[in-house]
Short mmCIF file of C-alpha atoms in Angstrom, two decimals:
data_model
loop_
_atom_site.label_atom_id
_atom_site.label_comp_id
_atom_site.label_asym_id
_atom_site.label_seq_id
_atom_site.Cartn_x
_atom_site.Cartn_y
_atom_site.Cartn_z
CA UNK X 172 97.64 84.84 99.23
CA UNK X 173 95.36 87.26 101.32
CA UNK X 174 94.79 89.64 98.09
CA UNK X 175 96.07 93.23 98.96
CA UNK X 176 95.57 94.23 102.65
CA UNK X 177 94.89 97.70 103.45
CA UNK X 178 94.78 99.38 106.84
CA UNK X 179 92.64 101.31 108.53
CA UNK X 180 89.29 100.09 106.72
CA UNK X 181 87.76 103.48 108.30
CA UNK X 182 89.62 106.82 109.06
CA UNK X 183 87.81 109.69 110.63
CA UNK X 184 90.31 112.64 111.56
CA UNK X 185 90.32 116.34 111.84
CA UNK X 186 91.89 118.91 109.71
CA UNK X 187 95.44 119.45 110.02
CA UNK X 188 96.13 116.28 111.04
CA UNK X 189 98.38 113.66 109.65
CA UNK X 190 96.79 110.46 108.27
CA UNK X 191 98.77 107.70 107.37
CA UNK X 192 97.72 104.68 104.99
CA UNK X 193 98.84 101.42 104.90
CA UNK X 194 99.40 98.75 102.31
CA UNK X 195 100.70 95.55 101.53
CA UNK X 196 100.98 94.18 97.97
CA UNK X 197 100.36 90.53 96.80
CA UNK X 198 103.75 89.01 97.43
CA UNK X 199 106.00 88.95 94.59
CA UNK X 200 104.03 92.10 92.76
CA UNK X 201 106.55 94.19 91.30
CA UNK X 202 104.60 97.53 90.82
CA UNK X 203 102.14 99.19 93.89
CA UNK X 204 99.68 101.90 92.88
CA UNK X 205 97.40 104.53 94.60
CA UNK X 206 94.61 105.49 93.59
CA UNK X 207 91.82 107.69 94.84
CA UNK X 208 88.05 107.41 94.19
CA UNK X 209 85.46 110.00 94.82
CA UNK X 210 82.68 110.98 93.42
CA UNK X 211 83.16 113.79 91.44
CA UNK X 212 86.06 112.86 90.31
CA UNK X 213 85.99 109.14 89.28
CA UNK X 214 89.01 106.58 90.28
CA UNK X 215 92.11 108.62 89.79
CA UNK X 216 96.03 107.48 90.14
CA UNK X 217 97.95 109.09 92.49
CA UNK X 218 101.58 107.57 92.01
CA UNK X 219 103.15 104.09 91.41
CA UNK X 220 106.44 102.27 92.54
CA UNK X 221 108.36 99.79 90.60
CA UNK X 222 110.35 97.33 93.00
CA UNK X 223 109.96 99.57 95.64
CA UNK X 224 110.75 102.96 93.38
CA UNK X 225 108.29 105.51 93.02
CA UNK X 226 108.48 105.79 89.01
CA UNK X 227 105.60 108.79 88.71
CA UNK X 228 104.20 110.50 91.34
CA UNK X 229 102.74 113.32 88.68
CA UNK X 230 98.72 112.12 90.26
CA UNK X 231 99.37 113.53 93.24
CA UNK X 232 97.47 116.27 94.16
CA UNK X 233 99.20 118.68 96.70
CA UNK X 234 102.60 118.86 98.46
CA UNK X 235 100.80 117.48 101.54
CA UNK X 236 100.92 113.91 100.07
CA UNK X 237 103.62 111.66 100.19
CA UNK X 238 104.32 108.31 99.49
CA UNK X 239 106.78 105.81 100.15
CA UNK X 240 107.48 102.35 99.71
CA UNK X 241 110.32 100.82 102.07
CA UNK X 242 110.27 97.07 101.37
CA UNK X 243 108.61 95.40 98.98
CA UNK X 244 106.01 94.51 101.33
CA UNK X 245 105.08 97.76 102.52
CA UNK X 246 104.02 100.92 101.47
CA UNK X 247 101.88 104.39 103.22
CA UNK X 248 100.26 107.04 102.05
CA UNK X 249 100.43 110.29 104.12
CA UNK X 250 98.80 113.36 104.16
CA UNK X 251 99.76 116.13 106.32
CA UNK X 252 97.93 118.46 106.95
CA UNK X 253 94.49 116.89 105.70
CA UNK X 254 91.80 118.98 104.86
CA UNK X 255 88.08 118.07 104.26
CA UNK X 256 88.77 117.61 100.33
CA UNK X 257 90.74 115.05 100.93
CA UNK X 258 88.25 113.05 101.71
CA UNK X 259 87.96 109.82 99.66
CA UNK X 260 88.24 106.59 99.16
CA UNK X 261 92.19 105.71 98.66
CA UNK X 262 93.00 102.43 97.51
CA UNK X 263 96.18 100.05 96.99
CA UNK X 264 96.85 97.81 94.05
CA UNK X 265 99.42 95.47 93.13
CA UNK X 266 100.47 93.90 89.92
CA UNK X 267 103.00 91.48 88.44
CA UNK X 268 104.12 93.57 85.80
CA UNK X 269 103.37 96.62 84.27
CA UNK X 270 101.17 94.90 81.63
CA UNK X 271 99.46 92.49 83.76
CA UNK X 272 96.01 92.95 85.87
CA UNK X 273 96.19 94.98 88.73
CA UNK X 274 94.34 93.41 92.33
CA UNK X 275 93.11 96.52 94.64
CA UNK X 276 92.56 95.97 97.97
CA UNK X 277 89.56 96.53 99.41
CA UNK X 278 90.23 100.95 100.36
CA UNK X 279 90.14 103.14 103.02
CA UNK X 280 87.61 105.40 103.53
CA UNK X 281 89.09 108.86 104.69
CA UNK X 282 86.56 111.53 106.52
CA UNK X 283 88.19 114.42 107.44
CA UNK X 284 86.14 116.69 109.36
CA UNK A 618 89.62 116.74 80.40
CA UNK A 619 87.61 113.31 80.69
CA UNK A 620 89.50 111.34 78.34
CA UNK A 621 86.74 108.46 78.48
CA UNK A 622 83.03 109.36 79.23
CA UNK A 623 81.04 106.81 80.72
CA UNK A 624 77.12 106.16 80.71
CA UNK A 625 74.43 106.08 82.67
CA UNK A 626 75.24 106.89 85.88
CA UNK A 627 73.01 104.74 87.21
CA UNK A 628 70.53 101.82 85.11
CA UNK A 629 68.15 99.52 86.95
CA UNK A 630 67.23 96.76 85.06
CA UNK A 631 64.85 93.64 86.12
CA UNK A 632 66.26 89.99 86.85
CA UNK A 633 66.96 88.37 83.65
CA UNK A 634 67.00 91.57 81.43
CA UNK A 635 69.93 93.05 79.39
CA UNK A 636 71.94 95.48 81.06
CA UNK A 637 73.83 97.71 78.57
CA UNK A 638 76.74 100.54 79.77
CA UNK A 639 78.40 102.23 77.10
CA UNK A 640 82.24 104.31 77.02
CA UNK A 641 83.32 106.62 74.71
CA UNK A 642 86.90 107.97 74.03
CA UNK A 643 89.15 110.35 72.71
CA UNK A 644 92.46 109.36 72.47
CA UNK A 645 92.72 107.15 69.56
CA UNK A 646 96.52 105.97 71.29
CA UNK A 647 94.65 103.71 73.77
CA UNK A 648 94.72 99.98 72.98
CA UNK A 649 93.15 98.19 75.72
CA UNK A 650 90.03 98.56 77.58
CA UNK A 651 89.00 96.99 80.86
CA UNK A 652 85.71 96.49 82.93
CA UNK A 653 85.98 96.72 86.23
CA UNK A 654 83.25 95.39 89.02
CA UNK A 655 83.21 96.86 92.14
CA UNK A 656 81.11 95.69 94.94
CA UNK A 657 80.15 98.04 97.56
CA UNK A 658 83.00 98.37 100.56
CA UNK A 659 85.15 96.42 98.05
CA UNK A 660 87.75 97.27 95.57
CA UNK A 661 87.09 97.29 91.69
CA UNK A 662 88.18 94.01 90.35
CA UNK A 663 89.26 93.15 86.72
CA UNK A 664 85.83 91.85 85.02
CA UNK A 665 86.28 91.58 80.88
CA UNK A 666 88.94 93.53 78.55
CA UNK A 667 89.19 93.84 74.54
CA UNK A 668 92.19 95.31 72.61
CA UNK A 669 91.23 97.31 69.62
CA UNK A 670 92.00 93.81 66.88
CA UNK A 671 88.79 92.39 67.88
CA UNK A 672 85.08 93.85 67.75
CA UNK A 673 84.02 91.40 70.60
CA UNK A 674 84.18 89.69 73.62
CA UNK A 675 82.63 87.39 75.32
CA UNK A 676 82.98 85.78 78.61
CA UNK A 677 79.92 83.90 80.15
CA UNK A 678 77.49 86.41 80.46
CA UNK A 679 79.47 89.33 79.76
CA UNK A 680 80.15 90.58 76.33
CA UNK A 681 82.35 94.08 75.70
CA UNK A 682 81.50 95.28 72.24
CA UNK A 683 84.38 97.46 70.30
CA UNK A 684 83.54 100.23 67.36
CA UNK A 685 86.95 101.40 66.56
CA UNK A 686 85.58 103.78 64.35
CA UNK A 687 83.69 105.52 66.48
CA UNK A 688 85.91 105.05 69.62
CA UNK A 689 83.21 103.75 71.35
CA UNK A 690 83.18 99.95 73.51
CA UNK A 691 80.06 98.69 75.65
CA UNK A 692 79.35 96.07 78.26
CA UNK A 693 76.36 94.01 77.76
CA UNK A 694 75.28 92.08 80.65
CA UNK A 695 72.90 89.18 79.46
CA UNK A 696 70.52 87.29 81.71
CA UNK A 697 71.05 89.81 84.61
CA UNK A 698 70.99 88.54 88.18
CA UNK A 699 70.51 90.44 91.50
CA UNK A 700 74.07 89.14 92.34
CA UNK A 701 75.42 91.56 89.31
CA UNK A 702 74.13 94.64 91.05
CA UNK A 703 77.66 96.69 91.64
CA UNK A 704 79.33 99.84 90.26
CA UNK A 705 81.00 99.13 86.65
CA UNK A 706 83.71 100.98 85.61
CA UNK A 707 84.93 101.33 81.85
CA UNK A 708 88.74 102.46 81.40
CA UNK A 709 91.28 102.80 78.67
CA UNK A 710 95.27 102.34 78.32
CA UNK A 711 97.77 102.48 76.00
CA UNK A 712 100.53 100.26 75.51
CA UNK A 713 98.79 96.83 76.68
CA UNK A 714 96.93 97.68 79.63
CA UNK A 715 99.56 98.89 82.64
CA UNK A 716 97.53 100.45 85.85
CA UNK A 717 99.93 103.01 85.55
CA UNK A 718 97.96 104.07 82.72
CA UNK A 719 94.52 103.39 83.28
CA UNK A 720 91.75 106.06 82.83
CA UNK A 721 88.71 105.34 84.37
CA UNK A 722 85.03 106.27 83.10
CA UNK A 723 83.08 107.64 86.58
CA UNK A 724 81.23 104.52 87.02
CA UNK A 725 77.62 102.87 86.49
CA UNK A 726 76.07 102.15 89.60
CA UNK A 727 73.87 98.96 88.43
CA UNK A 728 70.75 97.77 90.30
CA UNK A 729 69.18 94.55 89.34
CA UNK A 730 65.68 94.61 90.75
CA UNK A 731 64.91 90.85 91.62
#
């Protein structure tokens, strides 16, 4: 297996615009989390779906995020509108069960400008 | 509230020295504590965990040292190589280690000077 894919790498957009990220779990993972890194604020989880449900979504930040998780082969992160402070590195990770080791992918880096 | 506190921020230590990165924690409900090793445009990846029934670890190089008592747990990186240089995180769980439930320290940032 390819490990967790995320897509774009590299996002650069302007405020008020939607920004969508994209992720695809290690096949057969049962649970997908977000999580956000930045500096001042460490590695933080934003929500997490169990075959495909979003169990707790209580990490994320503002109304303007949104997550869902159609198949269990797909899931985005949006953000509309962003805003500068929402720049960060967001990353995907997938697990087997609740209890096991979580892969990330490798992020995307969000610039909002 | 910062529910582990991680530190340094940032250590350099030279090739073949010890590189040490301590965590310290407040809620006494958390029962298993992962290092993570993240590599710069890459993800953190799952490097060394304890649970609270044993005061040590060891794997290769890497050793995670527990003090219940104190709620504090350290990495010890023996022999260090330039190819360790990478961010180290420290986190905490409770109930068995779910990501759900991680909390992460804010990081070491690691330089191993060749």
């Amino acid at each position: 297996d390819a490990g967790v894919i995320q897509s774009p790498r590299h996002e650069v957009t302007e405020m008020g615009q939607e920004v969508t990220l994209r992720c695809k779990p290690i096949s057969g993972h049962d649970y997908l989390f977000w999580y956000r890194q930045t500096m001042m604020r460490g590695l933080e989880l934003l929500i997490y779906f169990n075959n495909n449900v979003p169990i707790d979504d209580s990490g994320m930040p503002e109304d303007r995020f949104s997550a869902k998780m159609p198949n269990a082969s797909f899931s985005t992160l949006k953000i509309q509108p962003s805003e500068p402070r929402d720049s960060a590195v967001y990353f995907c990770a997938s697990s087997w069960t609740r209890n096991t080791e979580a892969f990330f992918g490798q992020g995307t880096r969000l610039t909002v400008v | 509230q910062q529910q582990v506190k991680q530190s340094p921020q940032s250590l350099i230590v030279q090739k073949g020295g010890i590189s040490i990165i301590n965590c310290a924690y407040e809620n006494t409900a958390f029962d298993y504590f992962p290092w993570y090793q993240q590599f710069p445009g890459k993800g953190p990846a799952l490097l060394i965990a304890i649970r609270p029934d044993v005061s040590e670890k060891k794997e290769g190089r890497f050793t995670i040292s527990f003090n219940k008592s104190a709620k504090q747990f350290s990495l010890h990186i023996m022999d260090s190589q330039p190819g360790d240089s990478a961010t180290y995180f420290c986190a905490a769980s409770i109930q068995g280690g779910g990501a759900d439930g991680l909390t992460f320290g804010k990081g070491t940032h690691l330089i191993i000077q060749p």
